[in-house]
Short mmCIF file of C-alpha atoms in Angstrom, two decimals:
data_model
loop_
_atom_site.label_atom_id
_atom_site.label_comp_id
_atom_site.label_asym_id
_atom_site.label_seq_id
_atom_site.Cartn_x
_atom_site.Cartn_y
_atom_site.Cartn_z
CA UNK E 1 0.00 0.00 0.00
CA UNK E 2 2.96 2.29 1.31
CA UNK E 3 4.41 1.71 -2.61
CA UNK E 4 0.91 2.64 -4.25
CA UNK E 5 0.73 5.88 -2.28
CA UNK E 6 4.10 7.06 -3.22
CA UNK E 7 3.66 6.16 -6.98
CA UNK E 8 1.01 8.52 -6.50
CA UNK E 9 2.68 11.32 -5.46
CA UNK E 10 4.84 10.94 -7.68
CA UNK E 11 1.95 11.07 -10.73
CA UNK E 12 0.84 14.10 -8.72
CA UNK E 13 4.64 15.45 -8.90
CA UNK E 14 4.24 14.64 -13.03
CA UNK E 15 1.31 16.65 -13.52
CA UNK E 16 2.38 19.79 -12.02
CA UNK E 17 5.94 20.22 -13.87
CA UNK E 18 5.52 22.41 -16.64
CA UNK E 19 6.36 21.03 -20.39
CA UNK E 20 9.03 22.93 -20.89
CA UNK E 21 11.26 21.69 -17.97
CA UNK E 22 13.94 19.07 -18.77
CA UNK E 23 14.22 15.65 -18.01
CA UNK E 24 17.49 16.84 -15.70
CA UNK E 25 15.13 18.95 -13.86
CA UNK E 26 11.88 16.55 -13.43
CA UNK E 27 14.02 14.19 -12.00
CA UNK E 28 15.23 16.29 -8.83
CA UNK E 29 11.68 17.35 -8.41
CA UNK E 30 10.50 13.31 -8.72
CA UNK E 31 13.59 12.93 -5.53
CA UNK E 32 11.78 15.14 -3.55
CA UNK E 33 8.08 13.81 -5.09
CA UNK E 34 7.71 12.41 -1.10
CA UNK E 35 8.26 16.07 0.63
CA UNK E 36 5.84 18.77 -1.01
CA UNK E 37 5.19 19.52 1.86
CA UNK E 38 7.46 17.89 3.98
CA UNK E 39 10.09 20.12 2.00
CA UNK E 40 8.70 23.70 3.39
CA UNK E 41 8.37 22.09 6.43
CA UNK E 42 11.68 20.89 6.96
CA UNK E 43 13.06 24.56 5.42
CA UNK E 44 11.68 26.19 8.43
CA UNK E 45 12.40 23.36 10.98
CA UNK E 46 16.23 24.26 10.75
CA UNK E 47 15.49 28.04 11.97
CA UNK E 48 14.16 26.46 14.95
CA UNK E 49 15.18 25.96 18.31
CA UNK E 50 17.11 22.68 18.63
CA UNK E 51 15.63 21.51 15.19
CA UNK E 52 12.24 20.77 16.62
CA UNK E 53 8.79 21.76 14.40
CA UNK E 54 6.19 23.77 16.79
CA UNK E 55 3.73 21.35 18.22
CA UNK E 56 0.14 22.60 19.30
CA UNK E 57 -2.72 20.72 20.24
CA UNK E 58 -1.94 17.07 20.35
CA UNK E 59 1.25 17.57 17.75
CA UNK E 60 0.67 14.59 16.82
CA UNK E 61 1.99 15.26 13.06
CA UNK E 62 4.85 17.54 14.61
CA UNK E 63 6.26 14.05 16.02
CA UNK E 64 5.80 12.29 12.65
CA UNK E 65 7.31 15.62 10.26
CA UNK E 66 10.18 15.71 12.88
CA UNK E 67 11.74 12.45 12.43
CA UNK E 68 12.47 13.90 8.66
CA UNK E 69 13.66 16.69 10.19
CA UNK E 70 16.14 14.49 12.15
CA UNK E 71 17.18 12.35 9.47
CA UNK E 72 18.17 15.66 7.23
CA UNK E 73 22.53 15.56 7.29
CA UNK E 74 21.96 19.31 8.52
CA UNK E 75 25.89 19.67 9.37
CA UNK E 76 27.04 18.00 5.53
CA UNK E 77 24.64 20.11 4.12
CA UNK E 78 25.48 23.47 6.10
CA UNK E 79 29.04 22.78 5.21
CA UNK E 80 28.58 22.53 1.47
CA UNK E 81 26.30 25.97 1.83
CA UNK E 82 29.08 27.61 3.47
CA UNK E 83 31.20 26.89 0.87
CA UNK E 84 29.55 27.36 -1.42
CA UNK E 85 28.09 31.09 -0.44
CA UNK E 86 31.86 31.48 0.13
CA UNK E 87 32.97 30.69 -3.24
CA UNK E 88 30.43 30.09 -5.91
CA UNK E 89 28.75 33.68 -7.44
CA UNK E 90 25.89 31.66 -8.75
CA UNK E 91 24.93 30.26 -5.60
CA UNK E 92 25.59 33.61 -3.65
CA UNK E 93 23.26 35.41 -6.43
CA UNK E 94 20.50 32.79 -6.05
CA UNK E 95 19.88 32.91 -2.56
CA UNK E 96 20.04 36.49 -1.92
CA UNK E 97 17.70 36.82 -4.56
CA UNK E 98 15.59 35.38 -2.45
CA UNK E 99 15.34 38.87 -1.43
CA UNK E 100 13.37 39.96 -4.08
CA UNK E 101 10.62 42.26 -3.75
CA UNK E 102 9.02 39.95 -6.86
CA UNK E 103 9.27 37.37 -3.62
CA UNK E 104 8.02 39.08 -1.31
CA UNK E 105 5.04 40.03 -3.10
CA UNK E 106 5.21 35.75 -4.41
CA UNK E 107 4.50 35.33 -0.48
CA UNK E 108 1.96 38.01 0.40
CA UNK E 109 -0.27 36.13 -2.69
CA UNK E 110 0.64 32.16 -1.37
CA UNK E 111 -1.18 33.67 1.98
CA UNK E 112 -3.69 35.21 0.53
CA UNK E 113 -5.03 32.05 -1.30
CA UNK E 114 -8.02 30.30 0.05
CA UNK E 115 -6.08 27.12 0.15
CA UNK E 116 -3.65 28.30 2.33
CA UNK E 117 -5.80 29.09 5.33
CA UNK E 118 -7.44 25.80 4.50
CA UNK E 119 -3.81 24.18 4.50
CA UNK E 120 -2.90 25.84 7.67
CA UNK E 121 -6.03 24.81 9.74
CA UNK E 122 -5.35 20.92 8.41
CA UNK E 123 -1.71 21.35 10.08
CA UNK E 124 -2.99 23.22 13.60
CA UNK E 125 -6.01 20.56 13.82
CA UNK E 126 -3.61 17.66 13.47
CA UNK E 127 -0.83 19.45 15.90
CA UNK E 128 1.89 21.16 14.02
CA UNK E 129 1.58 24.65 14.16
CA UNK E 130 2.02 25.96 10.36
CA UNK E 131 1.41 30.03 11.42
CA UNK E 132 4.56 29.35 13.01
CA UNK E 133 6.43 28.03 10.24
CA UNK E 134 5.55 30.07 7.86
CA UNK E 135 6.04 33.51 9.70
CA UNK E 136 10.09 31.55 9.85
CA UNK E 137 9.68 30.76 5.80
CA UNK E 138 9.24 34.95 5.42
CA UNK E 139 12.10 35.94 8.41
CA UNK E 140 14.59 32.97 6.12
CA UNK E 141 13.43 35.09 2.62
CA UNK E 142 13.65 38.67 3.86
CA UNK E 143 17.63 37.77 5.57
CA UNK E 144 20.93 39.10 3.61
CA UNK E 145 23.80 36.99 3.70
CA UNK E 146 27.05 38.05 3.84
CA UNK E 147 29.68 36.11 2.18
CA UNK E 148 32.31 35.15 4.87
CA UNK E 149 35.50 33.45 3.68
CA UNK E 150 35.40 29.49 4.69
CA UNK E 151 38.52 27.05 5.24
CA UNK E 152 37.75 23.95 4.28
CA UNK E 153 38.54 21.17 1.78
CA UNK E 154 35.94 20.17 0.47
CA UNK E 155 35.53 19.32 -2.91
CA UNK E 156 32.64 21.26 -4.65
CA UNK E 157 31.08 20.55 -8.07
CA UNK E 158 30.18 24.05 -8.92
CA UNK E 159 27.25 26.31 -9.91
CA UNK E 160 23.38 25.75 -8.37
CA UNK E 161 23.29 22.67 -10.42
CA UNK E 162 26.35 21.51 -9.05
CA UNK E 163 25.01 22.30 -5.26
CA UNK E 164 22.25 20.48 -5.70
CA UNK E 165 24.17 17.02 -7.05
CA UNK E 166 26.63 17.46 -4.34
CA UNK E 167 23.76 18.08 -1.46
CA UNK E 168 21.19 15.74 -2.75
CA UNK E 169 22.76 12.32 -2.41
CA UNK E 170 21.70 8.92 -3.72
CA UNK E 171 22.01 8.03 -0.22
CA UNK E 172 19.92 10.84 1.24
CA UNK E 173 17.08 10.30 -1.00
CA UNK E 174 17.16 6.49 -0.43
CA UNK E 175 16.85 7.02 3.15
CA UNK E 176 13.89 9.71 3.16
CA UNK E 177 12.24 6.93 0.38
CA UNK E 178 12.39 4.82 2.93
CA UNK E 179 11.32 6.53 5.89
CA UNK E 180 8.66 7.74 4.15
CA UNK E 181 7.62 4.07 2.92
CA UNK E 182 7.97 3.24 7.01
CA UNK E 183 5.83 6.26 8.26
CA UNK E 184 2.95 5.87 5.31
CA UNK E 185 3.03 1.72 6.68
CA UNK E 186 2.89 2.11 10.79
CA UNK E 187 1.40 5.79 10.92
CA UNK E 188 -1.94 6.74 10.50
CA UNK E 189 -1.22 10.59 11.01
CA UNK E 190 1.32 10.32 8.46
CA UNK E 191 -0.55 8.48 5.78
CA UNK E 192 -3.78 10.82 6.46
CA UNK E 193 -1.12 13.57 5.76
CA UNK E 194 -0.31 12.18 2.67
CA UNK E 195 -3.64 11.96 1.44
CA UNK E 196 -4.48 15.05 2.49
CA UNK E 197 -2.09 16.51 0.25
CA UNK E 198 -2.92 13.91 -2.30
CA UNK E 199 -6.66 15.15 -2.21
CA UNK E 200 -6.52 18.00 -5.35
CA UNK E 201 -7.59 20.73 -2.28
CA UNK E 202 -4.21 22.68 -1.97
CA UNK E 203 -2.99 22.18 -6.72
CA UNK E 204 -3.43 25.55 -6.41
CA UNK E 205 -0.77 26.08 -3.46
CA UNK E 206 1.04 23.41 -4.71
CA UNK E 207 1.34 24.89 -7.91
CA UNK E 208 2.10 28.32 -6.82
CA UNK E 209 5.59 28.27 -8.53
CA UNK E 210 4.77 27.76 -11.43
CA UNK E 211 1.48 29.87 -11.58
CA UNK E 212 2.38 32.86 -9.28
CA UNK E 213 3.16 35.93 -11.95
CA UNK E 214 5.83 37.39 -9.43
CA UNK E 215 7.82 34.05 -9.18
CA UNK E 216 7.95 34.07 -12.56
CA UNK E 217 9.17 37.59 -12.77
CA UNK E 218 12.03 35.76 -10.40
CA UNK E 219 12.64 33.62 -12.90
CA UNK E 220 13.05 35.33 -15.85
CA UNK E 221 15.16 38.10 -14.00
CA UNK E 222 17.83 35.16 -13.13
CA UNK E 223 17.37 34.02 -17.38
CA UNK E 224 18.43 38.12 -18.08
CA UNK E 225 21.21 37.63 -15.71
CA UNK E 226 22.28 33.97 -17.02
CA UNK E 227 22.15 32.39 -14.00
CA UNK E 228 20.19 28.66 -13.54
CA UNK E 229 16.31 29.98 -13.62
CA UNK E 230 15.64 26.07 -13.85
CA UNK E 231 17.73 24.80 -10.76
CA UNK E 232 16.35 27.39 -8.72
CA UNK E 233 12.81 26.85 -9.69
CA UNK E 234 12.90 22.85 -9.21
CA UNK E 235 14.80 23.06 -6.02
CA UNK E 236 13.57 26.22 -4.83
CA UNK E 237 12.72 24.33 -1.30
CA UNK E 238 16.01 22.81 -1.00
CA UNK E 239 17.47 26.52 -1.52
CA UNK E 240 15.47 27.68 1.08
CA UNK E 241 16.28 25.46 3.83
CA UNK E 242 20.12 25.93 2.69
CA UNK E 243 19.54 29.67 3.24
CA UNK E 244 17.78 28.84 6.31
CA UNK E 245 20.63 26.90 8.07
CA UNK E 246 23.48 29.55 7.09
CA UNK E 247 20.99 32.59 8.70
CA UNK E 248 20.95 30.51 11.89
CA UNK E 249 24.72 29.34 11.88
CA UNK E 250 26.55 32.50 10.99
#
């Protein structure tokens, strides 16, 4: 059953990437087909105090979100985003453009959506307090980051494509596959969670990135300025919680 679900997530995944997007590109959105909402989650968990999500009510699905949260290589990862931030003008341009007043005004209209006050009362009913996260998602957005110099030797592969590969391990996404596979088998939170997000109520949040005409501005201001519009726009979650965990550690 567990397999079935995430097949269909994936499917879901399919039919919201725009034609136009590579093959290259679908398949870093298909790694993170389990987390499209797990993925903002898990942005804003690392702002947090001691990595934990907010729990209210029962938090109930605060407990289940938070063992992804704990599984996340947050040192690797903040090591390859201070090096990169320290060295790599692509990388340093893409998350500081995250500063954008095209993304502010991308976040005033995700809020404003029916389906996001819809989304957010799913989260506080089942005991994760979204409010919370997202108020952390704008504070991440709206942060400048210097670039520091870094001493270390690690190997880099270069550019926001090449931050991605080096971040987003075969090994990583095996074990969130399979975590996910566990929590969708022995939890019922989880696997209401799932299907909650599965349900068709929140395409239009879900497809926000795509749809949204200020995110697109985003976009096609990186094209003018030749940096990786695509990479940013497929991975534009994984950017954020690499923003995220420098704004906390520096």
């Amino acid at each position: 059953m567990c397999h079935s679900i995430l097949a269909e997530v994936e499917i879901k995944v399919d039919l919201l990437v725009p034609s136009n997007i590579n093959a290259h590109s679908i398949n870093y959105l298909r790694q993170m087909r389990f987390a499209l909402a797990i993925a903002a989650i898990l942005a804003t968990a690392s702002h947090l105090s001691a990595y934990e999500l907010p729990k209210v009510g029962s938090g109930a699905l605060a407990r289940e979100l938070q063992d992804f949260v704990n599984a996340f290589p947050i040192n690797d990862v903040l090591e390859y985003t201070r090096v990169y931030l320290s060295r790599d003008k692509e990388f340093q341009w893409a998350l500081n453009f995250m500063r954008n007043e095209e993304m502010r005004a991308f976040l005033d209209d995700v809020e404003s959506l029916p389906e996001f006050a819809t989304f957010m009362d799913y989260l506080v009913e089942n005991g994760l307090n979204g409010y919370a996260l997202f108020d952390t998602v704008k504070e991440v957005m709206e942060a400048r980051l210097e670039r520091v110099n870094v001493h270390s030797n690690l190997r880099v592969t270069g550019g926001l494509a090449g931050y991605v590969a080096d971040v987003i391990t075969a090994a990583l996404v095996t074990n969130m596959q399979n975590l996910f596979h566990n929590k969708v088998a022995t939890s019922v939170v989880f696997k209401n969670f799932v299907s909650e997000i599965l349900s068709g109520r929140y395409d239009s949040l879900l497809t926000s990135t795509l749809t949204n005409v200020h995110f697109q501005r985003v976009l096609h201001q990186l094209r003018y300025l030749d940096l990786d519009d695509e990479t940013f726009y497929a991975n534009f979650y994984l950017l954020l919680v690499s923003k995220a965990l420098v704004y906390v550690h520096n």
